[in-house]
C-alpha cells in the first residue's frame, strides 16, 4: 500500500466516528425539538451535513485509491447512512490499516513474498 492510499484510508477513518456521533446527536436533537422547546436541529444539521459530505468525499477517494471491490465500497457507503455505522466503519478501517502495516513489515523482513 502506498502512502497516498494509506492517507486516504486514514482520512476516511478519522471522519467516520465524528460523523456517527453527529448523526446520533442530530437524532437526539430532533426528538428534543418535538418534545421540548429546545431546538438545536439547525446547528446540528449543519454540523452533521458537513461531516457527511466530508465522509462521502473521503469515501470516494479511498475507493478510488484502494481499488475496493464494489461490495466493499457499498458497505462503507451504507455504514455512512446508518446511525452507528460510522463506528463500525472506523473499526474496520483501523483493522485494515493495521493488517497493511503488518504485511508491509513482513515483506520488508523477508518473512513472506506477498
PDB file of C-alpha atoms in Angstrom, residues 1-113:
ATOM      1  CA  UNK A   1       0.000   0.000   0.000  1.00  0.00           C
ATOM      2  CA  UNK A   2       1.449   3.339  -0.991  1.00  0.00           C
ATOM      3  CA  UNK A   3       1.408   6.449   1.178  1.00  0.00           C
ATOM      4  CA  UNK A   4      -1.442   8.154  -0.716  1.00  0.00           C
ATOM      5  CA  UNK A   5      -3.710   5.135  -0.291  1.00  0.00           C
ATOM      6  CA  UNK A   6      -2.859   4.889   3.394  1.00  0.00           C
ATOM      7  CA  UNK A   7      -3.545   8.602   3.822  1.00  0.00           C
ATOM      8  CA  UNK A   8      -6.921   8.412   2.097  1.00  0.00           C
ATOM      9  CA  UNK A   9      -7.949   5.451   4.276  1.00  0.00           C
ATOM     10  CA  UNK A  10      -6.765   7.287   7.396  1.00  0.00           C
ATOM     11  CA  UNK A  11      -8.800  10.385   6.476  1.00  0.00           C
ATOM     12  CA  UNK A  12     -11.901   8.247   5.989  1.00  0.00           C
ATOM     13  CA  UNK A  13     -11.289   6.512   9.302  1.00  0.00           C
ATOM     14  CA  UNK A  14     -10.789   9.803  11.155  1.00  0.00           C
ATOM     15  CA  UNK A  15     -14.021  11.346   9.869  1.00  0.00           C
ATOM     16  CA  UNK A  16     -16.215   8.238  10.302  1.00  0.00           C
ATOM     17  CA  UNK A  17     -16.569   8.316  14.111  1.00  0.00           C
ATOM     18  CA  UNK A  18     -17.343  12.071  14.369  1.00  0.00           C
ATOM     19  CA  UNK A  19     -19.871  11.661  11.559  1.00  0.00           C
ATOM     20  CA  UNK A  20     -21.580   8.864  13.504  1.00  0.00           C
ATOM     21  CA  UNK A  21     -21.599  10.929  16.709  1.00  0.00           C
ATOM     22  CA  UNK A  22     -23.071  13.928  14.900  1.00  0.00           C
ATOM     23  CA  UNK A  23     -25.789  11.703  13.411  1.00  0.00           C
ATOM     24  CA  UNK A  24     -26.745  10.389  16.860  1.00  0.00           C
ATOM     25  CA  UNK A  25     -26.731  13.874  18.379  1.00  0.00           C
ATOM     26  CA  UNK A  26     -28.869  15.123  15.488  1.00  0.00           C
ATOM     27  CA  UNK A  27     -31.393  12.341  16.176  1.00  0.00           C
ATOM     28  CA  UNK A  28     -31.499  13.300  19.869  1.00  0.00           C
ATOM     29  CA  UNK A  29     -31.931  16.967  18.951  1.00  0.00           C
ATOM     30  CA  UNK A  30     -34.780  16.035  16.614  1.00  0.00           C
ATOM     31  CA  UNK A  31     -36.573  14.223  19.433  1.00  0.00           C
ATOM     32  CA  UNK A  32     -35.942  17.113  21.825  1.00  0.00           C
ATOM     33  CA  UNK A  33     -37.296  19.574  19.264  1.00  0.00           C
ATOM     34  CA  UNK A  34     -40.579  17.669  19.150  1.00  0.00           C
ATOM     35  CA  UNK A  35     -40.889  17.122  22.904  1.00  0.00           C
ATOM     36  CA  UNK A  36     -39.446  20.328  24.406  1.00  0.00           C
ATOM     37  CA  UNK A  37     -38.702  23.914  23.473  1.00  0.00           C
ATOM     38  CA  UNK A  38     -35.040  23.052  22.820  1.00  0.00           C
ATOM     39  CA  UNK A  39     -34.171  23.390  19.133  1.00  0.00           C
ATOM     40  CA  UNK A  40     -30.580  22.655  18.162  1.00  0.00           C
ATOM     41  CA  UNK A  41     -31.531  20.931  14.910  1.00  0.00           C
ATOM     42  CA  UNK A  42     -30.368  23.769  12.618  1.00  0.00           C
ATOM     43  CA  UNK A  43     -26.906  23.803  14.187  1.00  0.00           C
ATOM     44  CA  UNK A  44     -26.505  20.030  14.463  1.00  0.00           C
ATOM     45  CA  UNK A  45     -27.973  19.572  10.993  1.00  0.00           C
ATOM     46  CA  UNK A  46     -25.277  21.825   9.549  1.00  0.00           C
ATOM     47  CA  UNK A  47     -22.508  20.105  11.533  1.00  0.00           C
ATOM     48  CA  UNK A  48     -23.712  16.674  10.504  1.00  0.00           C
ATOM     49  CA  UNK A  49     -24.129  17.799   6.897  1.00  0.00           C
ATOM     50  CA  UNK A  50     -20.533  18.998   6.675  1.00  0.00           C
ATOM     51  CA  UNK A  51     -19.221  15.790   8.263  1.00  0.00           C
ATOM     52  CA  UNK A  52     -21.361  13.641   5.966  1.00  0.00           C
ATOM     53  CA  UNK A  53     -20.136  15.461   2.859  1.00  0.00           C
ATOM     54  CA  UNK A  54     -16.540  15.015   4.063  1.00  0.00           C
ATOM     55  CA  UNK A  55     -17.210  11.310   4.663  1.00  0.00           C
ATOM     56  CA  UNK A  56     -18.597  10.853   1.150  1.00  0.00           C
ATOM     57  CA  UNK A  57     -15.670  12.737  -0.426  1.00  0.00           C
ATOM     58  CA  UNK A  58     -13.115  10.733   1.573  1.00  0.00           C
ATOM     59  CA  UNK A  59     -15.029   7.516   0.813  1.00  0.00           C
ATOM     60  CA  UNK A  60     -14.858   8.199  -2.932  1.00  0.00           C
ATOM     61  CA  UNK A  61     -11.139   8.987  -2.700  1.00  0.00           C
ATOM     62  CA  UNK A  62     -10.448   5.837  -0.649  1.00  0.00           C
ATOM     63  CA  UNK A  63     -12.470   3.704  -3.075  1.00  0.00           C
ATOM     64  CA  UNK A  64     -10.504   5.105  -5.997  1.00  0.00           C
ATOM     65  CA  UNK A  65      -7.082   4.669  -4.384  1.00  0.00           C
ATOM     66  CA  UNK A  66      -7.615   1.361  -2.537  1.00  0.00           C
ATOM     67  CA  UNK A  67      -9.309  -0.266  -5.558  1.00  0.00           C
ATOM     68  CA  UNK A  68     -12.002  -1.787  -3.362  1.00  0.00           C
ATOM     69  CA  UNK A  69     -14.448  -4.219  -4.947  1.00  0.00           C
ATOM     70  CA  UNK A  70     -17.959  -2.850  -5.386  1.00  0.00           C
ATOM     71  CA  UNK A  71     -19.222  -4.780  -2.354  1.00  0.00           C
ATOM     72  CA  UNK A  72     -16.643  -3.262  -0.001  1.00  0.00           C
ATOM     73  CA  UNK A  73     -17.247   0.242  -1.311  1.00  0.00           C
ATOM     74  CA  UNK A  74     -21.018  -0.225  -0.971  1.00  0.00           C
ATOM     75  CA  UNK A  75     -20.590  -1.492   2.596  1.00  0.00           C
ATOM     76  CA  UNK A  76     -18.641   1.604   3.638  1.00  0.00           C
ATOM     77  CA  UNK A  77     -21.243   3.840   1.991  1.00  0.00           C
ATOM     78  CA  UNK A  78     -24.157   2.044   3.665  1.00  0.00           C
ATOM     79  CA  UNK A  79     -22.369   2.366   7.004  1.00  0.00           C
ATOM     80  CA  UNK A  80     -22.298   6.135   6.485  1.00  0.00           C
ATOM     81  CA  UNK A  81     -26.098   6.372   6.405  1.00  0.00           C
ATOM     82  CA  UNK A  82     -26.736   4.149   9.440  1.00  0.00           C
ATOM     83  CA  UNK A  83     -26.841   5.919  12.818  1.00  0.00           C
ATOM     84  CA  UNK A  84     -23.989   3.888  14.351  1.00  0.00           C
ATOM     85  CA  UNK A  85     -22.413   2.724  11.110  1.00  0.00           C
ATOM     86  CA  UNK A  86     -19.515   5.147  11.326  1.00  0.00           C
ATOM     87  CA  UNK A  87     -18.235   3.389  14.433  1.00  0.00           C
ATOM     88  CA  UNK A  88     -18.178   0.061  12.586  1.00  0.00           C
ATOM     89  CA  UNK A  89     -16.508   1.674   9.565  1.00  0.00           C
ATOM     90  CA  UNK A  90     -13.816   3.195  11.796  1.00  0.00           C
ATOM     91  CA  UNK A  91     -13.119  -0.131  13.472  1.00  0.00           C
ATOM     92  CA  UNK A  92     -12.919  -1.997  10.180  1.00  0.00           C
ATOM     93  CA  UNK A  93     -10.688   0.650   8.576  1.00  0.00           C
ATOM     94  CA  UNK A  94      -8.367   0.567  11.601  1.00  0.00           C
ATOM     95  CA  UNK A  95      -8.035  -3.211  11.246  1.00  0.00           C
ATOM     96  CA  UNK A  96      -7.291  -2.867   7.522  1.00  0.00           C
ATOM     97  CA  UNK A  97      -4.568  -0.322   8.267  1.00  0.00           C
ATOM     98  CA  UNK A  98      -3.020  -2.489  10.963  1.00  0.00           C
ATOM     99  CA  UNK A  99      -3.061  -5.524   8.659  1.00  0.00           C
ATOM    100  CA  UNK A 100      -1.403  -3.494   5.900  1.00  0.00           C
ATOM    101  CA  UNK A 101       1.356  -2.374   8.283  1.00  0.00           C
ATOM    102  CA  UNK A 102       1.950  -5.953   9.439  1.00  0.00           C
ATOM    103  CA  UNK A 103       2.079  -7.214   5.858  1.00  0.00           C
ATOM    104  CA  UNK A 104       4.462  -4.422   4.870  1.00  0.00           C
ATOM    105  CA  UNK A 105       6.816  -5.207   7.745  1.00  0.00           C
ATOM    106  CA  UNK A 106       6.714  -8.921   6.930  1.00  0.00           C
ATOM    107  CA  UNK A 107       7.614  -8.223   3.286  1.00  0.00           C
ATOM    108  CA  UNK A 108      10.411  -5.892   4.358  1.00  0.00           C
ATOM    109  CA  UNK A 109      11.868  -8.502   6.705  1.00  0.00           C
ATOM    110  CA  UNK A 110      11.549 -11.198   4.067  1.00  0.00           C
ATOM    111  CA  UNK A 111       9.130 -13.324   6.078  1.00  0.00           C
ATOM    112  CA  UNK A 112       6.607 -13.566   3.233  1.00  0.00           C
ATOM    113  CA  UNK A 113       6.626 -12.954  -0.501  1.00  0.00           C
TER     114      UNK A 113
END
